């Protein structure tokens, strides 16, 4: 398979700040909405939090060596806004920025390209106290923060993505309420989604005006939405699911408008959009990051469709393992948008019930084949003409999986949460060997 990837392809591993960093009270870091949310009884299934997480802040050098040992040529991480600007406005925190300087310099020293995300859900709580993303002011605060990061790190960052999975931040955080800040209000969620997108467009414009040289874009989560049966009602349900989860984000970015059917469905709950906003949302991007895990099977009844009940393979998240869906969604994006920028698979991976042996690596053969099959699915999309320029495994190591706490493990490196010892699993060793082969045949380190 390695021969099917070009020599300048980006191969990486991905993480996010809140999920691995810990050190939440150190070096002037402010409180984030996830720190607060974790303290709500029942919010996190194992009642855990991000206070220590993988203790990455204190183990930076060890983790940099770990990343390098895999032979990847890029590392995707996110910057915690409250670490860089405790309150989300006003003074920036030099000590916080210093951590990311060391991370970026440490990557470059190891010839690994830094791929940064500015917002992977850890909003400063002080901004939430002023209404959070529902308040248009937050958009401007984000732009200030983005400019600050770009100014201090931008010359060494290979890519900067503004947001990670705005659907999750808006819908899970403000409509379903299972993510921070735990709001359950459709109108607020719709407004939040618009403000996230607006902040993306404005940040891109501001960073470019400041002379950014990094490759700029956004990361969306998506998968194909397919009908459970060929009945017209199920077909319509799949179309609606697609419009709500994918096109609500990709249409404004790449076509300059929200899906009209969803605007109509929302009625009075539709977001308030000011004159000029839609043009800002359509600011040209250098990349589109796509996070793919599974497909969505839609039924008109609105009932949850269970892959397990249909005898199909599932991960520990109960997400169907469906590699063809990655080829399908990539081809669909190319078909839908004539101006699709180069795509990077910024996340792909699986949670599986790993068994830790007394000695040696976790034999996570389920995860290993998940990765193999999805990487093969990328090569098929490339053969069909989709420009996919990178693939990043979610995740470098086991970490805090949001509402599931530490109960779901996505890492290709095992983390012992008692000792915080990192041990590469069989999947990590396979990835390392795969990359070695690829490099032998000309792949660039
Ligand atoms: O852990 C998350 C990540 O933060 C965002 N994308 C999906 C992953 C798995 O649920």
Tab-separated table of C-alpha atoms and ligand atoms in Angstrom:
chain	number	residue	atom	x	y	z
A	1	UNK	CA	0.000	0.000	0.000
A	2	UNK	CA	2.844	2.423	0.805
A	3	UNK	CA	3.645	2.701	-2.903
A	4	UNK	CA	0.270	4.339	-3.490
A	5	UNK	CA	1.132	7.411	-1.412
A	6	UNK	CA	3.264	10.130	-2.993
A	7	UNK	CA	6.603	11.068	-1.490
A	8	UNK	CA	5.341	14.419	-0.172
A	9	UNK	CA	2.266	12.962	1.551
A	10	UNK	CA	1.786	14.048	5.173
A	11	UNK	CA	1.564	11.140	7.592
A	12	UNK	CA	0.913	12.024	11.189
A	13	UNK	CA	-0.712	11.407	14.514
A	14	UNK	CA	-3.196	13.778	16.151
A	15	UNK	CA	-4.173	14.929	19.639
A	16	UNK	CA	-5.914	17.893	21.231
A	17	UNK	CA	-4.968	20.112	24.150
A	18	UNK	CA	-7.653	19.306	26.726
A	19	UNK	CA	-7.502	15.600	26.003
A	20	UNK	CA	-3.803	15.188	26.809
A	21	UNK	CA	-2.237	18.248	28.441
A	22	UNK	CA	-3.247	18.257	32.117
A	23	UNK	CA	-1.485	20.984	34.163
A	24	UNK	CA	-4.717	22.934	34.165
A	25	UNK	CA	-3.771	25.182	37.058
A	26	UNK	CA	-0.217	25.885	36.012
A	27	UNK	CA	1.688	28.740	34.373
A	28	UNK	CA	-1.273	31.086	34.436
A	29	UNK	CA	-3.680	28.915	32.430
A	30	UNK	CA	-7.270	30.078	32.851
A	31	UNK	CA	-10.308	27.896	33.392
A	32	UNK	CA	-11.906	26.394	30.279
A	33	UNK	CA	-15.513	25.386	29.727
A	34	UNK	CA	-14.400	21.746	29.855
A	35	UNK	CA	-12.824	22.190	33.299
A	36	UNK	CA	-16.169	23.530	34.472
A	37	UNK	CA	-18.301	20.970	32.608
A	38	UNK	CA	-16.341	18.034	34.055
A	39	UNK	CA	-17.434	19.159	37.514
A	40	UNK	CA	-21.124	18.839	36.673
A	41	UNK	CA	-22.369	15.630	38.314
A	42	UNK	CA	-23.070	13.001	35.668
A	43	UNK	CA	-21.494	14.945	32.805
A	44	UNK	CA	-18.543	12.547	32.387
A	45	UNK	CA	-19.327	8.849	32.538
A	46	UNK	CA	-16.373	7.940	34.761
A	47	UNK	CA	-16.587	11.235	36.707
A	48	UNK	CA	-13.074	12.130	35.549
A	49	UNK	CA	-11.627	15.412	34.290
A	50	UNK	CA	-8.660	16.851	32.419
A	51	UNK	CA	-6.646	17.916	35.464
A	52	UNK	CA	-3.880	15.434	34.751
A	53	UNK	CA	-5.023	13.770	31.522
A	54	UNK	CA	-1.835	12.331	29.942
A	55	UNK	CA	0.310	14.885	31.790
A	56	UNK	CA	1.654	15.936	28.403
A	57	UNK	CA	2.706	19.402	29.578
A	58	UNK	CA	5.140	17.849	32.044
A	59	UNK	CA	6.245	15.106	29.657
A	60	UNK	CA	6.774	17.175	26.551
A	61	UNK	CA	10.282	15.962	25.688
A	62	UNK	CA	9.331	12.316	26.233
A	63	UNK	CA	6.254	12.750	24.045
A	64	UNK	CA	8.236	14.490	21.313
A	65	UNK	CA	10.611	11.535	21.262
A	66	UNK	CA	7.651	9.175	21.186
A	67	UNK	CA	6.149	10.974	18.185
A	68	UNK	CA	9.515	10.954	16.433
A	69	UNK	CA	9.943	7.223	17.128
A	70	UNK	CA	6.901	6.535	14.946
A	71	UNK	CA	8.574	8.107	11.924
A	72	UNK	CA	5.677	10.462	11.128
A	73	UNK	CA	6.425	13.667	9.230
A	74	UNK	CA	3.691	15.770	10.874
A	75	UNK	CA	2.010	16.080	14.261
A	76	UNK	CA	-1.437	17.600	14.689
A	77	UNK	CA	-2.134	19.220	18.057
A	78	UNK	CA	-4.359	21.986	19.328
A	79	UNK	CA	-3.577	25.102	21.292
A	80	UNK	CA	-5.538	25.689	24.483
A	81	UNK	CA	-6.891	29.214	24.241
A	82	UNK	CA	-7.065	29.647	28.068
A	83	UNK	CA	-3.399	28.652	28.318
A	84	UNK	CA	-2.415	31.423	25.932
A	85	UNK	CA	-4.962	33.991	27.143
A	86	UNK	CA	-6.464	33.056	30.490
A	87	UNK	CA	-9.676	35.051	30.170
A	88	UNK	CA	-10.028	34.979	26.388
A	89	UNK	CA	-9.563	38.731	26.297
A	90	UNK	CA	-6.999	41.182	27.566
A	91	UNK	CA	-3.510	40.061	28.537
A	92	UNK	CA	-1.832	37.184	26.745
A	93	UNK	CA	0.077	34.719	28.871
A	94	UNK	CA	3.704	34.382	27.849
A	95	UNK	CA	4.297	31.283	29.923
A	96	UNK	CA	1.415	29.541	28.182
A	97	UNK	CA	2.666	30.470	24.761
A	98	UNK	CA	6.122	29.314	25.775
A	99	UNK	CA	4.833	25.765	26.128
A	100	UNK	CA	3.707	25.796	22.491
A	101	UNK	CA	6.989	27.418	21.410
A	102	UNK	CA	8.814	24.484	22.960
A	103	UNK	CA	6.419	22.018	21.364
A	104	UNK	CA	6.810	23.547	17.909
A	105	UNK	CA	10.576	23.929	18.163
A	106	UNK	CA	10.885	20.381	19.488
A	107	UNK	CA	8.928	19.077	16.505
A	108	UNK	CA	10.998	21.029	14.010
A	109	UNK	CA	14.197	19.819	15.643
A	110	UNK	CA	12.950	16.294	14.946
A	111	UNK	CA	11.975	17.234	11.375
A	112	UNK	CA	8.256	16.897	12.069
A	113	UNK	CA	5.876	19.465	10.624
A	114	UNK	CA	3.660	21.159	13.234
A	115	UNK	CA	-0.038	21.153	12.284
A	116	UNK	CA	-1.940	23.325	14.760
A	117	UNK	CA	-5.632	23.727	15.487
A	118	UNK	CA	-6.616	26.944	17.229
A	119	UNK	CA	-9.874	25.744	18.764
A	120	UNK	CA	-10.552	22.176	19.806
A	121	UNK	CA	-13.409	23.068	22.175
A	122	UNK	CA	-11.644	24.488	25.248
A	123	UNK	CA	-13.130	27.983	25.353
A	124	UNK	CA	-11.992	30.220	28.228
A	125	UNK	CA	-14.754	29.994	30.863
A	126	UNK	CA	-14.613	33.786	31.284
A	127	UNK	CA	-15.932	34.139	27.724
A	128	UNK	CA	-18.671	31.588	28.407
A	129	UNK	CA	-19.702	33.751	31.345
A	130	UNK	CA	-20.362	36.487	28.769
A	131	UNK	CA	-22.473	34.164	26.594
A	132	UNK	CA	-19.693	32.173	24.923
A	133	UNK	CA	-20.034	31.459	21.225
A	134	UNK	CA	-23.654	32.613	21.268
A	135	UNK	CA	-22.290	36.143	21.816
A	136	UNK	CA	-20.980	37.732	18.614
A	137	UNK	CA	-18.228	39.412	20.644
A	138	UNK	CA	-16.546	36.015	21.072
A	139	UNK	CA	-15.946	35.985	17.321
A	140	UNK	CA	-13.735	39.053	17.648
A	141	UNK	CA	-11.977	37.689	20.706
A	142	UNK	CA	-11.142	34.552	18.699
A	143	UNK	CA	-9.706	36.667	15.896
A	144	UNK	CA	-7.430	38.483	18.392
A	145	UNK	CA	-6.302	35.141	19.785
A	146	UNK	CA	-5.701	33.695	16.300
A	147	UNK	CA	-3.634	36.734	15.320
A	148	UNK	CA	-1.559	36.457	18.476
A	149	UNK	CA	-0.783	32.781	17.874
A	150	UNK	CA	-0.017	33.406	14.215
A	151	UNK	CA	2.270	36.279	15.055
A	152	UNK	CA	4.314	34.264	17.557
A	153	UNK	CA	4.257	30.781	16.086
A	154	UNK	CA	3.053	31.163	12.521
A	155	UNK	CA	6.488	31.254	10.911
A	156	UNK	CA	7.124	27.715	12.187
A	157	UNK	CA	3.676	26.191	11.771
A	158	UNK	CA	3.108	24.150	8.646
A	159	UNK	CA	-0.668	24.346	8.859
A	160	UNK	CA	-3.142	26.263	10.992
A	161	UNK	CA	-6.738	25.061	11.188
A	162	UNK	CA	-9.094	27.467	12.899
A	163	UNK	CA	-11.665	25.033	14.296
A	164	UNK	CA	-11.959	21.342	14.923
A	165	UNK	CA	-15.397	19.872	14.188
A	166	UNK	CA	-17.620	22.918	14.687
A	167	UNK	CA	-20.638	20.572	14.454
A	168	UNK	CA	-19.591	18.981	17.749
A	169	UNK	CA	-18.947	22.319	19.451
A	170	UNK	CA	-22.304	23.714	18.308
A	171	UNK	CA	-24.631	20.698	18.384
A	172	UNK	CA	-23.193	18.464	21.115
A	173	UNK	CA	-22.318	21.474	23.264
A	174	UNK	CA	-25.412	23.627	22.806
A	175	UNK	CA	-28.276	21.499	21.480
A	176	UNK	CA	-27.786	17.968	22.801
A	177	UNK	CA	-25.887	19.284	25.827
A	178	UNK	CA	-23.523	16.326	26.262
A	179	UNK	CA	-20.418	18.446	25.654
A	180	UNK	CA	-19.350	21.675	27.346
A	181	UNK	CA	-20.954	24.045	28.064
A	182	UNK	CA	-23.904	21.640	28.373
A	183	UNK	CA	-26.636	23.841	26.896
A	184	UNK	CA	-29.770	22.310	25.357
A	185	UNK	CA	-31.264	24.927	23.073
A	186	UNK	CA	-31.600	24.594	19.305
A	187	UNK	CA	-31.649	28.334	18.608
A	188	UNK	CA	-28.493	28.915	20.633
A	189	UNK	CA	-26.790	26.001	18.885
A	190	UNK	CA	-27.649	27.447	15.473
A	191	UNK	CA	-26.309	30.873	16.447
A	192	UNK	CA	-23.168	29.299	17.881
A	193	UNK	CA	-22.553	27.407	14.631
A	194	UNK	CA	-22.774	30.628	12.661
A	195	UNK	CA	-20.424	32.456	14.999
A	196	UNK	CA	-17.894	29.620	14.881
A	197	UNK	CA	-17.924	29.780	11.102
A	198	UNK	CA	-17.758	33.557	11.074
A	199	UNK	CA	-14.782	33.508	13.430
A	200	UNK	CA	-13.092	31.053	11.078
A	201	UNK	CA	-13.487	33.342	8.063
A	202	UNK	CA	-12.468	36.494	9.913
A	203	UNK	CA	-9.469	34.777	11.518
A	204	UNK	CA	-8.287	33.548	8.116
A	205	UNK	CA	-8.547	37.061	6.699
A	206	UNK	CA	-6.778	38.623	9.693
A	207	UNK	CA	-3.958	36.062	9.756
A	208	UNK	CA	-3.410	36.524	6.026
A	209	UNK	CA	-3.404	40.314	6.402
A	210	UNK	CA	-0.716	39.816	9.072
A	211	UNK	CA	1.412	37.939	6.535
A	212	UNK	CA	0.724	34.324	7.549
A	213	UNK	CA	2.770	31.824	5.575
A	214	UNK	CA	1.224	28.664	7.062
A	215	UNK	CA	-1.379	26.706	5.125
A	216	UNK	CA	-4.750	27.895	6.525
A	217	UNK	CA	-8.083	26.080	6.766
A	218	UNK	CA	-10.605	24.323	8.993
A	219	UNK	CA	-11.382	20.774	10.126
A	220	UNK	CA	-14.863	19.274	9.690
A	221	UNK	CA	-16.142	15.887	10.823
A	222	UNK	CA	-18.183	14.027	8.265
A	223	UNK	CA	-19.245	10.697	6.872
A	224	UNK	CA	-21.753	9.652	4.242
A	225	UNK	CA	-25.409	9.733	5.334
A	226	UNK	CA	-27.240	6.817	3.758
A	227	UNK	CA	-30.868	5.678	3.987
A	228	UNK	CA	-31.652	2.568	6.058
A	229	UNK	CA	-33.954	1.328	3.274
A	230	UNK	CA	-34.685	2.434	-0.300
A	231	UNK	CA	-38.053	3.853	0.886
A	232	UNK	CA	-38.528	7.516	-0.110
A	233	UNK	CA	-38.973	8.590	3.528
A	234	UNK	CA	-35.646	7.087	4.529
A	235	UNK	CA	-33.973	8.659	1.510
A	236	UNK	CA	-35.332	12.031	2.615
A	237	UNK	CA	-34.123	11.387	6.177
A	238	UNK	CA	-30.618	10.692	4.872
A	239	UNK	CA	-30.649	13.891	2.828
A	240	UNK	CA	-31.712	15.864	5.870
A	241	UNK	CA	-29.034	14.260	8.061
A	242	UNK	CA	-26.435	15.122	5.442
A	243	UNK	CA	-27.600	18.730	5.252
A	244	UNK	CA	-27.609	19.100	9.044
A	245	UNK	CA	-24.269	17.524	9.796
A	246	UNK	CA	-22.102	18.079	6.714
A	247	UNK	CA	-23.535	20.649	4.311
A	248	UNK	CA	-24.450	23.081	7.099
A	249	UNK	CA	-20.695	23.598	7.352
A	250	UNK	CA	-19.293	22.779	3.919
A	251	UNK	CA	-21.900	24.713	1.900
A	252	UNK	CA	-21.224	28.120	3.473
A	253	UNK	CA	-17.466	27.552	3.245
A	254	UNK	CA	-17.437	26.373	-0.346
A	255	UNK	CA	-20.686	27.691	-1.800
A	256	UNK	CA	-21.430	30.761	0.307
A	257	UNK	CA	-24.839	29.715	1.642
A	258	UNK	CA	-26.424	27.553	4.326
A	259	UNK	CA	-28.682	24.731	3.086
A	260	UNK	CA	-32.020	26.462	2.518
A	261	UNK	CA	-34.040	23.469	3.739
A	262	UNK	CA	-32.379	23.647	7.147
A	263	UNK	CA	-32.865	27.411	7.406
A	264	UNK	CA	-36.568	26.756	6.733
A	265	UNK	CA	-36.745	23.900	9.208
A	266	UNK	CA	-35.153	26.059	11.906
A	267	UNK	CA	-37.653	28.855	11.303
A	268	UNK	CA	-37.422	31.322	14.190
A	269	UNK	CA	-34.432	29.360	15.548
A	270	UNK	CA	-32.345	30.102	12.448
A	271	UNK	CA	-29.158	32.061	13.204
A	272	UNK	CA	-29.019	35.816	12.890
A	273	UNK	CA	-26.772	36.540	9.966
A	274	UNK	CA	-25.537	40.082	9.390
A	275	UNK	CA	-24.906	41.651	5.984
A	276	UNK	CA	-21.516	40.563	4.697
A	277	UNK	CA	-21.253	37.474	6.921
A	278	UNK	CA	-21.750	34.940	4.156
A	279	UNK	CA	-18.938	36.424	2.053
A	280	UNK	CA	-16.636	36.133	5.085
A	281	UNK	CA	-17.566	32.474	5.569
A	282	UNK	CA	-16.513	31.827	1.999
A	283	UNK	CA	-12.975	33.159	2.504
A	284	UNK	CA	-10.748	30.892	0.379
A	285	UNK	CA	-8.990	28.141	2.308
A	286	UNK	CA	-5.659	26.427	1.642
A	287	UNK	CA	-6.857	23.153	3.121
A	288	UNK	CA	-9.904	21.317	4.332
A	289	UNK	CA	-9.311	18.854	7.150
A	290	UNK	CA	-11.739	15.945	7.243
A	291	UNK	CA	-12.208	13.769	10.318
A	292	UNK	CA	-13.790	10.450	9.410
A	293	UNK	CA	-14.870	7.658	11.739
A	294	UNK	CA	-18.054	6.081	10.384
A	295	UNK	CA	-21.112	6.519	8.183
A	296	UNK	CA	-24.583	7.545	9.351
A	297	UNK	CA	-27.576	5.404	8.517
A	298	UNK	CA	-30.767	7.448	8.576
A	299	UNK	CA	-34.345	6.295	9.170
A	300	UNK	CA	-37.503	8.343	8.719
A	301	UNK	CA	-38.720	7.117	12.110
A	302	UNK	CA	-35.832	9.058	13.632
A	303	UNK	CA	-34.942	5.935	15.620
A	304	UNK	CA	-31.292	5.161	16.234
A	305	UNK	CA	-30.026	2.657	13.664
A	306	UNK	CA	-27.736	0.132	15.281
A	307	UNK	CA	-24.932	-1.389	13.230
A	308	UNK	CA	-24.375	-3.999	15.929
A	309	UNK	CA	-28.017	-5.089	15.762
A	310	UNK	CA	-27.531	-5.532	12.022
A	311	UNK	CA	-24.561	-7.804	12.628
A	312	UNK	CA	-22.069	-5.282	11.267
A	313	UNK	CA	-18.632	-4.678	12.777
A	314	UNK	CA	-18.495	-1.849	15.289
A	315	UNK	CA	-15.843	-0.122	17.375
A	316	UNK	CA	-16.167	0.296	21.133
A	317	UNK	CA	-18.032	3.561	20.473
A	318	UNK	CA	-20.685	1.421	18.716
A	319	UNK	CA	-19.691	3.206	15.502
A	320	UNK	CA	-19.893	1.001	12.436
A	321	UNK	CA	-16.501	0.171	10.941
A	322	UNK	CA	-17.045	1.191	7.353
A	323	UNK	CA	-13.864	2.108	5.460
A	324	UNK	CA	-15.676	2.464	2.109
A	325	UNK	CA	-17.454	5.423	3.685
A	326	UNK	CA	-14.174	7.323	3.699
A	327	UNK	CA	-13.739	6.835	-0.043
A	328	UNK	CA	-17.408	7.724	-0.546
A	329	UNK	CA	-17.353	10.947	1.446
A	330	UNK	CA	-14.156	12.120	-0.215
A	331	UNK	CA	-15.625	11.470	-3.665
A	332	UNK	CA	-18.857	13.154	-2.636
A	333	UNK	CA	-16.998	16.277	-1.500
A	334	UNK	CA	-15.194	16.419	-4.833
A	335	UNK	CA	-18.467	15.982	-6.714
A	336	UNK	CA	-20.294	18.602	-4.629
A	337	UNK	CA	-17.688	21.345	-4.665
A	338	UNK	CA	-15.748	22.352	-7.780
A	339	UNK	CA	-13.485	24.542	-5.623
A	340	UNK	CA	-12.659	21.940	-2.993
A	341	UNK	CA	-9.217	22.800	-1.562
A	342	UNK	CA	-6.643	20.042	-0.962
A	343	UNK	CA	-7.992	17.670	1.666
A	344	UNK	CA	-6.180	16.188	4.661
A	345	UNK	CA	-7.613	13.387	6.746
A	346	UNK	CA	-6.922	15.118	10.033
A	347	UNK	CA	-8.437	12.336	12.181
A	348	UNK	CA	-9.226	8.686	11.691
A	349	UNK	CA	-9.005	5.870	14.195
A	350	UNK	CA	-10.933	3.675	16.568
A	351	UNK	CA	-11.646	2.964	20.207
A	352	UNK	CA	-11.340	-0.734	20.972
A	353	UNK	CA	-11.400	-2.680	24.248
A	354	UNK	CA	-7.648	-3.191	24.498
A	355	UNK	CA	-6.339	-5.979	26.688
A	356	UNK	CA	-3.095	-5.075	28.415
A	357	UNK	CA	-0.769	-8.076	28.455
A	358	UNK	CA	1.567	-8.737	31.383
A	359	UNK	CA	4.448	-8.034	29.031
A	360	UNK	CA	4.932	-6.523	25.606
A	361	UNK	CA	2.699	-4.308	23.511
A	362	UNK	CA	-1.110	-4.325	23.500
A	363	UNK	CA	-2.094	-6.547	20.568
A	364	UNK	CA	-4.706	-4.184	19.155
A	365	UNK	CA	-5.174	-5.999	15.887
A	366	UNK	CA	-8.699	-4.566	15.524
A	367	UNK	CA	-7.309	-1.028	15.562
A	368	UNK	CA	-4.431	-2.036	13.317
A	369	UNK	CA	-6.768	-3.377	10.618
A	370	UNK	CA	-9.086	-0.375	11.051
A	371	UNK	CA	-6.163	1.896	10.186
A	372	UNK	CA	-4.969	-0.280	7.308
A	373	UNK	CA	-8.417	-0.441	5.745
A	374	UNK	CA	-9.025	3.287	6.069
A	375	UNK	CA	-5.636	4.169	4.660
A	376	UNK	CA	-6.439	1.902	1.721
A	377	UNK	CA	-9.760	3.763	1.369
A	378	UNK	CA	-7.775	7.004	1.040
A	379	UNK	CA	-5.723	5.516	-1.796
A	380	UNK	CA	-8.938	4.565	-3.616
A	381	UNK	CA	-10.242	8.134	-3.322
A	382	UNK	CA	-6.923	9.413	-4.629
A	383	UNK	CA	-7.144	7.032	-7.580
A	384	UNK	CA	-10.595	8.480	-8.247
A	385	UNK	CA	-9.112	11.935	-8.480
A	386	UNK	CA	-9.643	13.427	-5.009
A	387	UNK	CA	-6.653	15.456	-3.889
A	388	UNK	CA	-5.949	14.015	-0.443
A	389	UNK	CA	-2.549	15.179	0.760
A	390	UNK	CA	-2.333	13.790	4.275
A	391	UNK	CA	-3.549	11.250	6.813
A	392	UNK	CA	-3.334	11.620	10.602
A	393	UNK	CA	-4.219	8.880	13.048
A	394	UNK	CA	-6.513	9.687	15.952
A	395	UNK	CA	-4.865	9.383	18.298
A	396	UNK	CA	-1.204	9.379	19.242
A	397	UNK	CA	-2.072	8.016	22.670
A	398	UNK	CA	-5.027	7.033	24.838
A	399	UNK	CA	-6.588	10.160	26.281
A	400	UNK	CA	-9.628	11.916	27.743
A	401	UNK	CA	-12.501	11.022	25.431
A	402	UNK	CA	-14.852	13.860	26.446
A	403	UNK	CA	-18.119	12.604	27.948
A	404	UNK	CA	-16.653	9.089	28.154
A	405	UNK	CA	-13.697	10.201	30.255
A	406	UNK	CA	-10.839	7.714	30.117
A	407	UNK	CA	-13.089	4.717	29.461
A	408	UNK	CA	-12.530	4.698	25.681
A	409	UNK	CA	-9.057	4.272	24.288
A	410	UNK	CA	-8.257	5.615	20.816
A	411	UNK	CA	-4.474	5.658	21.152
A	412	UNK	CA	-1.971	3.736	19.100
A	413	UNK	CA	0.170	4.216	22.192
A	414	UNK	CA	-1.145	2.799	25.455
A	415	UNK	CA	-1.203	5.077	28.491
A	416	UNK	CA	-1.203	3.509	31.935
A	417	UNK	CA	-3.270	6.052	33.843
A	418	UNK	CA	-1.714	5.028	37.183
A	419	UNK	CA	1.894	5.529	36.149
A	420	UNK	CA	1.316	7.583	32.959
A	421	UNK	CA	3.757	5.293	31.201
A	422	UNK	CA	3.394	5.277	27.422
A	423	UNK	CA	3.800	1.994	25.519
A	424	UNK	CA	3.333	1.731	21.749
A	425	UNK	CA	0.666	-0.812	20.808
A	426	UNK	CA	0.914	-3.235	17.880
A	427	UNK	CA	-0.892	-0.633	15.723
A	428	UNK	CA	1.815	1.963	16.451
A	429	UNK	CA	4.545	-0.540	15.576
A	430	UNK	CA	2.762	-1.409	12.353
A	431	UNK	CA	2.374	2.296	11.455
A	432	UNK	CA	6.074	2.848	12.176
A	433	UNK	CA	7.073	-0.082	9.949
A	434	UNK	CA	4.697	1.058	7.221
A	435	UNK	CA	6.264	4.540	7.264
A	436	UNK	CA	9.727	3.032	7.172
A	437	UNK	CA	8.820	1.132	3.997
A	438	UNK	CA	7.291	4.242	2.495
A	439	UNK	CA	10.427	6.250	3.225
A	440	UNK	CA	12.666	3.546	1.774
A	441	UNK	CA	10.751	4.002	-1.454
A	442	UNK	CA	11.258	7.752	-1.472
A	443	UNK	CA	8.740	9.039	1.091
A	444	UNK	CA	9.957	12.219	2.720
A	445	UNK	CA	10.777	12.332	6.389
B	1	LIG	O1	-11.633	12.406	20.591
B	1	LIG	C1	-12.352	12.975	19.556
B	1	LIG	C2	-11.677	14.228	19.045
B	1	LIG	O2	-11.492	15.148	20.051
B	1	LIG	C3	-12.502	14.867	17.968
B	1	LIG	N1	-12.855	13.930	16.956
B	1	LIG	C4	-13.398	12.664	17.351
B	1	LIG	C5	-12.516	12.021	18.394
B	1	LIG	C6	-13.094	10.659	18.827
B	1	LIG	O3	-14.369	10.811	19.340
